[in-house]
Amino acid sequence: QIGEDGELTVVIGDATGHGLNAGMMVTATKSILTTLSHEKDLVHLFTKLNDALSRVNLHRHYMALQMVKIKDYRLEVCSAGMPPLLLYRAATKTVEEISLKAMPLGNRHEFPYRKHDTRLACGDVILLMSDGLPELFNMQDEIFDHERVKAAFAAAAPLSPAQIIAHLVQAGETWAGDKQQQDDMTFLALKVKHASMPEV
């Protein structure tokens, strides 16, 4: 979503469990986020969202969520129960890991959510993802893990966002082989262009 001030807001989430309650958690999260769209501070937003979802009381179902805001080459991120955000720095050809460990939303505890700010440059790439790829097992029951994700991301980062995601999906399929996938894989890649808005 792009606001009137030109700020880009991107959200990725993963509800725990399956079935009706998980679907209801996703629906409730979307509805509450719409209500809280005026809230500019990410920590306050996550705190209010956690409180609202805990009152929904969906029988131990929770919502992992990550949100980023981008404006004028400035990145702000807040996370609750999601894998680290990966940031490829084009100038150094290195991948940074922004890890904000926090409880998923919907718990009854007042968790001190945190946010992280950093500057972006042309060619930098932001990767948000669910835990499907890093927790993918192969036929030998070896996990793909975050280091392999970072390596695959770094190799594909010079490509377009769509090609980056295709490369990560292929890396996961090659790793898993005939092993049945247990979880969904969700990716969102953003590449900073010369203009103020990144390419998705």
Coordinates of N, CA and C in Angstrom, one line a residue:
Q1 N 0.8 -1.2 0.0 CA 0.0 0.0 0.0 C 0.9 1.2 0.0
I2 N 0.6 2.2 -0.8 CA 1.3 3.5 -0.9 C 0.4 4.6 -0.3
G3 N 0.9 5.3 0.7 CA 0.1 6.3 1.3 C 0.1 7.6 0.6
E4 N -0.7 8.6 1.0 CA -0.7 9.9 0.3 C 0.6 10.6 0.4
D5 N 1.4 10.3 1.4 CA 2.7 10.9 1.6 C 3.8 10.2 0.8
G6 N 3.5 9.1 0.0 CA 4.4 8.4 -0.8 C 5.1 7.3 0.0
E7 N 4.7 7.0 1.2 CA 5.3 5.9 2.0 C 4.7 4.6 1.6
L8 N 5.6 3.6 1.3 CA 5.2 2.3 0.9 C 5.1 1.4 2.2
T9 N 4.0 0.7 2.4 CA 3.8 -0.2 3.5 C 3.6 -1.6 3.0
V10 N 4.3 -2.5 3.5 CA 4.3 -3.9 3.0 C 4.1 -4.8 4.2
V11 N 3.2 -5.8 4.2 CA 2.9 -6.7 5.3 C 3.0 -8.1 4.8
I12 N 3.6 -9.0 5.6 CA 3.6 -10.4 5.3 C 3.3 -11.2 6.6
G13 N 2.5 -12.2 6.5 CA 2.1 -12.9 7.8 C 1.9 -14.4 7.6
D14 N 1.8 -15.1 8.7 CA 1.7 -16.5 8.7 C 0.9 -16.9 9.9
A15 N -0.4 -17.4 9.7 CA -1.2 -17.8 10.9 C -0.8 -19.2 11.3
T16 N -0.8 -19.4 12.6 CA -0.4 -20.8 13.1 C -1.6 -21.7 12.9
G17 N -1.3 -23.0 12.7 CA -2.3 -24.0 12.5 C -3.0 -24.0 11.1
H18 N -4.0 -24.7 11.0 CA -4.8 -24.8 9.7 C -6.3 -24.8 10.0
G19 N -7.0 -24.7 8.9 CA -8.5 -24.8 9.1 C -9.2 -23.5 9.4
L20 N -10.4 -23.6 9.9 CA -11.3 -22.5 10.1 C -10.7 -21.4 11.0
N21 N -10.1 -21.8 12.1 CA -9.6 -20.8 13.1 C -8.4 -20.1 12.5
A22 N -7.5 -20.7 11.8 CA -6.4 -20.1 11.1 C -6.9 -19.0 10.1
G23 N -8.0 -19.4 9.3 CA -8.5 -18.5 8.4 C -9.2 -17.3 9.1
M24 N -9.8 -17.6 10.2 CA -10.5 -16.5 11.0 C -9.4 -15.5 11.5
M25 N -8.2 -16.1 11.9 CA -7.2 -15.3 12.4 C -6.6 -14.3 11.3
V26 N -6.5 -14.8 10.1 CA -6.1 -14.0 9.0 C -7.1 -12.9 8.7
T27 N -8.3 -13.3 8.7 CA -9.4 -12.3 8.4 C -9.4 -11.2 9.5
A28 N -9.3 -11.6 10.8 CA -9.4 -10.7 11.9 C -8.2 -9.7 11.8
T29 N -7.0 -10.3 11.5 CA -5.8 -9.5 11.4 C -5.9 -8.4 10.3
K30 N -6.5 -8.8 9.1 CA -6.7 -7.8 8.0 C -7.6 -6.7 8.4
S31 N -8.7 -7.1 9.1 CA -9.7 -6.1 9.5 C -9.1 -5.2 10.5
I32 N -8.4 -5.7 11.5 CA -7.9 -4.8 12.6 C -6.8 -3.9 12.0
L33 N -6.0 -4.4 11.1 CA -4.9 -3.6 10.4 C -5.6 -2.4 9.7
T34 N -6.7 -2.7 9.0 CA -7.4 -1.6 8.3 C -7.8 -0.5 9.3
T35 N -8.3 -1.0 10.4 CA -8.7 0.0 11.5 C -7.6 0.8 12.0
L36 N -6.4 0.2 12.1 CA -5.2 0.8 12.7 C -4.3 1.5 11.6
S37 N -4.8 1.6 10.4 CA -4.0 2.1 9.3 C -3.5 3.5 9.6
H38 N -4.1 4.3 10.5 CA -3.7 5.6 10.8 C -2.5 5.6 11.7
E39 N -2.2 4.5 12.4 CA -1.1 4.4 13.3 C 0.2 4.4 12.6
K40 N 1.0 5.5 12.8 CA 2.3 5.6 12.1 C 3.5 4.8 12.8
D41 N 3.4 4.7 14.1 CA 4.5 4.1 14.9 C 4.3 2.6 14.8
L42 N 5.2 1.8 14.3 CA 5.1 0.4 14.1 C 5.0 -0.3 15.5
V43 N 5.8 0.1 16.5 CA 5.7 -0.6 17.8 C 4.3 -0.4 18.4
H44 N 3.8 0.8 18.3 CA 2.4 1.0 18.9 C 1.4 0.2 18.1
L45 N 1.6 0.1 16.8 CA 0.6 -0.6 15.9 C 0.7 -2.1 16.3
F46 N 1.9 -2.7 16.5 CA 2.0 -4.1 16.8 C 1.4 -4.3 18.2
T47 N 1.6 -3.4 19.1 CA 1.1 -3.6 20.5 C -0.4 -3.6 20.5
K48 N -1.0 -2.6 19.8 CA -2.5 -2.6 19.7 C -3.0 -3.8 19.0
L49 N -2.4 -4.2 17.9 CA -2.8 -5.4 17.1 C -2.8 -6.6 18.0
N50 N -1.7 -6.8 18.8 CA -1.6 -7.9 19.7 C -2.7 -8.0 20.7
D51 N -3.0 -6.8 21.3 CA -4.1 -6.7 22.2 C -5.4 -7.0 21.6
A52 N -5.7 -6.5 20.4 CA -7.0 -6.8 19.8 C -7.1 -8.2 19.4
L53 N -6.1 -8.8 18.9 CA -6.2 -10.3 18.5 C -6.3 -11.2 19.7
S54 N -5.7 -10.8 20.8 CA -5.8 -11.6 22.0 C -7.2 -11.7 22.5
R55 N -7.9 -10.6 22.3 CA -9.3 -10.5 22.7 C -10.3 -11.3 21.8
V56 N -9.8 -11.6 20.6 CA -10.6 -12.4 19.6 C -10.6 -13.8 20.2
N57 N -9.5 -14.3 20.8 CA -9.5 -15.6 21.5 C -9.9 -16.7 20.6
L58 N -8.9 -17.0 19.6 CA -9.2 -18.1 18.7 C -8.5 -19.4 19.1
H59 N -8.6 -19.7 20.4 CA -8.2 -21.1 20.9 C -6.7 -21.4 20.5
R60 N -5.8 -20.6 21.0 CA -4.4 -20.8 20.8 C -3.9 -20.7 19.4
H61 N -4.6 -20.0 18.6 CA -4.1 -19.6 17.2 C -3.5 -18.2 17.3
Y62 N -2.4 -18.1 16.6 CA -1.6 -16.8 16.7 C -1.3 -16.4 15.3
M63 N -0.8 -15.1 15.2 CA -0.5 -14.6 13.9 C 1.0 -14.1 13.9
A64 N 1.8 -14.7 13.1 CA 3.2 -14.2 12.9 C 3.1 -13.1 11.8
L65 N 3.7 -12.0 12.0 CA 3.6 -10.8 11.1 C 4.8 -10.0 11.0
Q66 N 5.1 -9.5 9.8 CA 6.2 -8.6 9.6 C 5.7 -7.5 8.7
M67 N 6.1 -6.2 9.1 CA 5.7 -5.1 8.4 C 6.9 -4.2 8.1
V68 N 7.0 -3.6 6.9 CA 8.0 -2.7 6.6 C 7.4 -1.4 6.0
K69 N 8.0 -0.3 6.3 CA 7.6 1.0 5.7 C 8.9 1.6 5.0
I70 N 8.7 2.0 3.8 CA 9.8 2.6 3.0 C 9.4 3.9 2.5
K71 N 10.3 4.9 2.8 CA 10.1 6.3 2.2 C 11.4 7.0 2.2
D72 N 11.7 7.6 1.0 CA 12.9 8.4 0.9 C 14.2 7.6 1.3
Y73 N 14.3 6.4 0.8 CA 15.4 5.5 1.0 C 15.6 5.2 2.5
R74 N 14.6 5.2 3.2 CA 14.6 4.8 4.6 C 13.7 3.6 4.8
L75 N 14.2 2.6 5.5 CA 13.5 1.3 5.8 C 13.2 1.2 7.2
E76 N 12.0 0.9 7.6 CA 11.6 0.7 9.0 C 10.9 -0.6 9.0
V77 N 11.3 -1.5 9.9 CA 10.7 -2.8 10.0 C 10.3 -3.2 11.5
C78 N 9.2 -3.9 11.6 CA 8.8 -4.4 12.9 C 8.3 -5.9 12.6
S79 N 8.6 -6.8 13.6 CA 8.3 -8.2 13.3 C 7.8 -8.9 14.6
A80 N 6.9 -9.9 14.4 CA 6.4 -10.7 15.5 C 6.3 -12.1 15.0
G81 N 7.3 -12.9 15.4 CA 7.3 -14.3 15.2 C 7.7 -14.7 13.8
M82 N 8.2 -13.8 13.0 CA 8.6 -14.1 11.6 C 10.1 -14.3 11.4
P83 N 10.6 -15.0 10.4 CA 12.0 -15.1 10.1 C 12.6 -13.8 9.9
P84 N 14.0 -13.7 10.1 CA 14.7 -12.4 9.9 C 14.4 -11.8 8.5
L85 N 14.4 -10.5 8.4 CA 14.3 -9.9 7.1 C 15.7 -9.9 6.6
L86 N 15.9 -10.2 5.3 CA 17.2 -10.2 4.6 C 17.4 -9.0 3.8
L87 N 18.5 -8.3 3.9 CA 18.8 -7.1 3.1 C 20.1 -7.2 2.4
Y88 N 20.0 -7.2 1.0 CA 21.2 -7.3 0.2 C 21.7 -5.9 -0.1
R89 N 22.9 -5.7 0.2 CA 23.5 -4.4 0.0 C 24.3 -4.5 -1.3
A90 N 23.8 -3.7 -2.3 CA 24.4 -3.8 -3.7 C 25.8 -3.3 -3.7
A91 N 26.1 -2.3 -2.9 CA 27.5 -1.7 -2.9 C 28.6 -2.7 -2.4
T92 N 28.2 -3.6 -1.5 CA 29.2 -4.5 -0.9 C 28.9 -5.9 -1.3
K93 N 27.8 -6.2 -2.0 CA 27.4 -7.5 -2.4 C 27.3 -8.5 -1.2
T94 N 26.8 -8.0 -0.1 CA 26.6 -8.8 1.1 C 25.2 -8.8 1.6
V95 N 24.8 -9.8 2.4 CA 23.5 -9.9 2.9 C 23.5 -9.6 4.4
E96 N 22.6 -8.7 4.8 CA 22.5 -8.4 6.2 C 21.2 -9.1 6.7
E97 N 21.2 -9.5 8.0 CA 20.1 -10.2 8.6 C 19.5 -9.3 9.7
I98 N 18.3 -8.9 9.5 CA 17.6 -8.0 10.5 C 16.7 -8.9 11.3
S99 N 17.1 -9.3 12.5 CA 16.4 -10.2 13.3 C 15.7 -9.5 14.5
L100 N 14.4 -9.5 14.6 CA 13.7 -8.9 15.7 C 12.8 -10.0 16.3
K101 N 13.4 -10.7 17.3 CA 12.7 -11.8 17.9 C 11.6 -11.3 18.8
A102 N 10.4 -11.9 18.5 CA 9.2 -11.4 19.3 C 8.1 -12.5 19.2
M103 N 7.3 -12.5 20.2 CA 6.1 -13.5 20.2 C 5.2 -13.1 19.0
P104 N 4.5 -14.2 18.4 CA 3.5 -13.9 17.5 C 2.3 -13.1 18.1
L105 N 1.6 -12.5 17.3 CA 0.5 -11.7 17.7 C -0.7 -12.5 18.2
G106 N -1.4 -12.1 19.2 CA -2.6 -12.8 19.6 C -2.4 -13.4 21.0
N107 N -1.2 -13.3 21.5 CA -0.9 -13.8 22.9 C -1.4 -12.8 23.9
R108 N -1.6 -13.3 25.1 CA -2.2 -12.4 26.1 C -1.2 -11.7 27.0
H109 N 0.1 -11.7 26.6 CA 1.1 -11.0 27.3 C 1.5 -9.7 26.6
E110 N 1.8 -8.7 27.4 CA 2.3 -7.4 26.8 C 3.7 -7.5 26.4
F111 N 4.0 -8.0 25.2 CA 5.4 -8.2 24.7 C 6.0 -6.9 24.2
P112 N 7.2 -6.6 24.6 CA 7.9 -5.3 24.1 C 8.4 -5.4 22.7
Y113 N 7.5 -5.2 21.7 CA 7.9 -5.3 20.3 C 8.9 -4.1 20.0
R114 N 9.8 -4.4 19.1 CA 10.8 -3.4 18.7 C 10.8 -3.2 17.2
K115 N 11.4 -2.1 16.8 CA 11.5 -1.8 15.3 C 13.0 -1.5 15.0
H116 N 13.3 -1.7 13.7 CA 14.6 -1.4 13.3 C 14.6 -0.4 12.1
D117 N 15.5 0.5 12.1 CA 15.6 1.5 11.0 C 16.9 1.4 10.3
T118 N 16.9 1.6 9.0 CA 18.2 1.6 8.3 C 18.0 2.4 7.0
R119 N 19.1 2.9 6.4 CA 19.0 3.6 5.1 C 19.2 2.6 4.0
L120 N 18.6 2.9 2.8 CA 18.7 2.1 1.6 C 19.5 2.8 0.6
A121 N 20.0 2.1 -0.4 CA 20.7 2.6 -1.6 C 20.2 2.0 -2.8
C122 N 20.4 2.6 -4.0 CA 20.0 2.0 -5.2 C 20.6 0.6 -5.4
G123 N 19.8 -0.3 -5.8 CA 20.2 -1.7 -6.0 C 20.1 -2.6 -4.8
D124 N 19.8 -2.0 -3.7 CA 19.6 -2.9 -2.5 C 18.3 -3.7 -2.7
V125 N 18.3 -4.8 -2.1 CA 17.1 -5.7 -2.2 C 16.7 -6.2 -0.8
I126 N 15.4 -6.1 -0.6 CA 14.7 -6.5 0.7 C 14.0 -7.8 0.5
L127 N 14.2 -8.8 1.3 CA 13.5 -10.1 1.2 C 12.7 -10.4 2.5
L128 N 11.4 -10.5 2.4 CA 10.6 -10.9 3.5 C 10.1 -12.3 3.1
M129 N 10.0 -13.2 4.1 CA 9.6 -14.6 3.8 C 9.0 -15.3 5.0
S130 N 8.2 -16.3 4.8 CA 7.7 -17.2 5.8 C 8.8 -18.2 6.2
D131 N 8.6 -19.0 7.1 CA 9.6 -20.0 7.5 C 9.6 -21.3 6.7
G132 N 8.8 -21.3 5.6 CA 8.7 -22.5 4.7 C 10.0 -22.9 4.1
L133 N 10.8 -22.0 3.6 CA 12.1 -22.4 3.0 C 13.2 -22.7 4.0
P134 N 13.4 -21.8 5.0 CA 14.5 -22.2 5.9 C 14.2 -23.5 6.7
E135 N 13.0 -23.8 6.9 CA 12.6 -25.0 7.6 C 12.3 -26.2 6.7
L136 N 12.7 -26.2 5.5 CA 12.5 -27.2 4.5 C 13.5 -28.4 4.7
F137 N 13.0 -29.6 4.7 CA 13.8 -30.8 4.9 C 14.1 -31.5 3.5
N138 N 15.2 -32.1 3.4 CA 15.5 -32.9 2.2 C 15.3 -34.4 2.6
M139 N 15.6 -35.3 1.6 CA 15.4 -36.7 1.8 C 16.2 -37.3 3.0
Q140 N 17.3 -36.6 3.4 CA 18.1 -37.1 4.5 C 17.7 -36.4 5.8
D141 N 16.6 -35.7 5.8 CA 16.1 -35.0 7.0 C 17.0 -33.9 7.4
E142 N 17.7 -33.3 6.5 CA 18.6 -32.1 6.8 C 17.8 -30.9 6.5
I143 N 17.9 -29.9 7.3 CA 17.1 -28.7 7.1 C 17.9 -27.7 6.2
F144 N 17.1 -26.9 5.4 CA 17.7 -26.0 4.5 C 18.5 -24.9 5.3
D145 N 17.9 -24.4 6.3 CA 18.4 -23.4 7.2 C 18.6 -22.0 6.6
H146 N 18.9 -21.0 7.5 CA 19.0 -19.6 7.1 C 20.2 -19.3 6.3
E147 N 21.3 -20.0 6.6 CA 22.6 -19.7 5.9 C 22.4 -20.1 4.4
R148 N 21.8 -21.2 4.1 CA 21.5 -21.5 2.7 C 20.6 -20.6 2.0
V149 N 19.6 -20.1 2.8 CA 18.7 -19.1 2.3 C 19.5 -17.8 1.9
K150 N 20.3 -17.4 2.8 CA 21.2 -16.2 2.5 C 22.0 -16.3 1.3
A151 N 22.6 -17.5 1.2 CA 23.5 -17.8 0.0 C 22.7 -17.8 -1.3
A152 N 21.6 -18.4 -1.3 CA 20.7 -18.4 -2.5 C 20.2 -17.0 -2.8
F153 N 19.9 -16.3 -1.8 CA 19.4 -14.9 -2.0 C 20.5 -14.0 -2.6
A154 N 21.7 -14.1 -2.0 CA 22.9 -13.3 -2.5 C 23.2 -13.6 -4.0
A155 N 23.1 -14.9 -4.3 CA 23.4 -15.3 -5.7 C 22.4 -14.7 -6.7
A156 N 21.1 -14.6 -6.3 CA 20.1 -14.1 -7.2 C 19.8 -12.6 -7.0
A157 N 20.3 -11.9 -6.1 CA 20.0 -10.5 -5.8 C 20.1 -9.6 -6.9
P158 N 21.1 -9.7 -7.8 CA 21.2 -8.8 -9.0 C 20.1 -8.9 -10.0
L159 N 19.3 -10.0 -9.9 CA 18.2 -10.2 -10.8 C 17.0 -9.4 -10.4
S160 N 15.9 -9.5 -11.2 CA 14.6 -8.8 -10.8 C 14.0 -9.5 -9.7
P161 N 13.0 -8.8 -8.9 CA 12.3 -9.4 -7.8 C 11.7 -10.8 -8.2
A162 N 11.0 -10.8 -9.4 CA 10.3 -12.0 -9.8 C 11.4 -13.2 -10.0
Q163 N 12.5 -12.8 -10.6 CA 13.6 -13.8 -10.8 C 14.2 -14.3 -9.5
I164 N 14.3 -13.4 -8.5 CA 14.9 -13.7 -7.2 C 14.0 -14.8 -6.6
I165 N 12.7 -14.5 -6.6 CA 11.7 -15.5 -5.9 C 11.8 -16.8 -6.7
A166 N 11.8 -16.8 -8.0 CA 11.8 -18.0 -8.8 C 13.1 -18.8 -8.4
H167 N 14.2 -18.1 -8.2 CA 15.5 -18.8 -7.9 C 15.4 -19.4 -6.5
L168 N 14.7 -18.7 -5.5 CA 14.6 -19.3 -4.2 C 13.6 -20.5 -4.2
V169 N 12.6 -20.4 -4.9 CA 11.6 -21.6 -5.1 C 12.4 -22.8 -5.7
Q170 N 13.1 -22.5 -6.7 CA 13.9 -23.6 -7.4 C 14.9 -24.2 -6.4
A171 N 15.6 -23.4 -5.6 CA 16.5 -23.9 -4.7 C 15.9 -24.8 -3.6
G172 N 14.7 -24.4 -3.2 CA 13.9 -25.2 -2.3 C 13.5 -26.5 -2.9
E173 N 13.0 -26.5 -4.1 CA 12.6 -27.7 -4.8 C 13.7 -28.7 -5.0
T174 N 14.9 -28.1 -5.4 CA 16.1 -29.0 -5.6 C 16.5 -29.6 -4.3
W175 N 16.5 -28.8 -3.2 CA 16.9 -29.3 -1.9 C 15.9 -30.4 -1.4
A176 N 14.6 -30.2 -1.5 CA 13.6 -31.1 -1.0 C 13.6 -32.4 -1.8
G177 N 13.8 -32.3 -3.1 CA 13.7 -33.5 -4.0 C 12.3 -34.1 -3.9
D178 N 12.2 -35.4 -3.6 CA 10.8 -36.0 -3.5 C 10.2 -35.9 -2.1
K179 N 10.9 -35.2 -1.2 CA 10.3 -35.0 0.2 C 9.1 -34.2 0.1
Q180 N 8.0 -34.6 0.7 CA 6.8 -33.9 0.7 C 6.9 -32.6 1.6
Q181 N 6.4 -31.5 1.0 CA 6.5 -30.2 1.7 C 5.5 -30.1 2.8
Q182 N 5.9 -29.7 4.0 CA 5.0 -29.6 5.1 C 4.4 -28.2 5.4
D183 N 5.0 -27.2 4.7 CA 4.6 -25.9 5.0 C 4.7 -25.0 3.7
D184 N 3.9 -24.0 3.7 CA 3.9 -23.1 2.6 C 5.1 -22.3 2.5
M185 N 5.5 -21.9 1.3 CA 6.7 -20.9 1.2 C 6.1 -19.6 0.6
T186 N 6.3 -18.5 1.3 CA 5.9 -17.2 0.9 C 7.1 -16.3 0.9
F187 N 7.2 -15.5 -0.2 CA 8.3 -14.6 -0.4 C 7.8 -13.3 -0.9
L188 N 8.5 -12.2 -0.5 CA 8.2 -10.9 -1.1 C 9.5 -10.2 -1.2
A189 N 9.9 -9.8 -2.4 CA 11.2 -9.2 -2.7 C 11.0 -7.8 -3.2
L190 N 11.7 -6.8 -2.7 CA 11.6 -5.4 -3.1 C 13.0 -4.9 -3.5
K191 N 13.2 -4.4 -4.7 CA 14.5 -3.9 -5.1 C 14.4 -2.4 -5.2
V192 N 15.4 -1.7 -4.7 CA 15.4 -0.2 -4.7 C 15.9 0.3 -6.0
K193 N 15.1 1.1 -6.7 CA 15.5 1.7 -8.0 C 15.9 3.1 -7.8
H194 N 16.2 3.8 -8.9 CA 16.6 5.2 -8.7 C 15.5 6.1 -8.2
A195 N 14.2 5.7 -8.5 CA 13.1 6.5 -8.0 C 13.0 6.1 -6.5
S196 N 12.1 6.8 -5.8 CA 11.9 6.6 -4.4 C 11.2 5.3 -4.0
M197 N 10.4 4.8 -5.0 CA 9.7 3.6 -4.7 C 10.4 2.3 -5.2
P198 N 10.5 1.3 -4.4 CA 11.2 0.1 -4.9 C 10.4 -0.7 -5.9
E199 N 11.1 -1.5 -6.7 CA 10.4 -2.5 -7.6 C 10.0 -3.7 -6.8
V200 N 8.8 -4.2 -7.0 CA 8.3 -5.4 -6.3 C 8.3 -6.6 -7.2

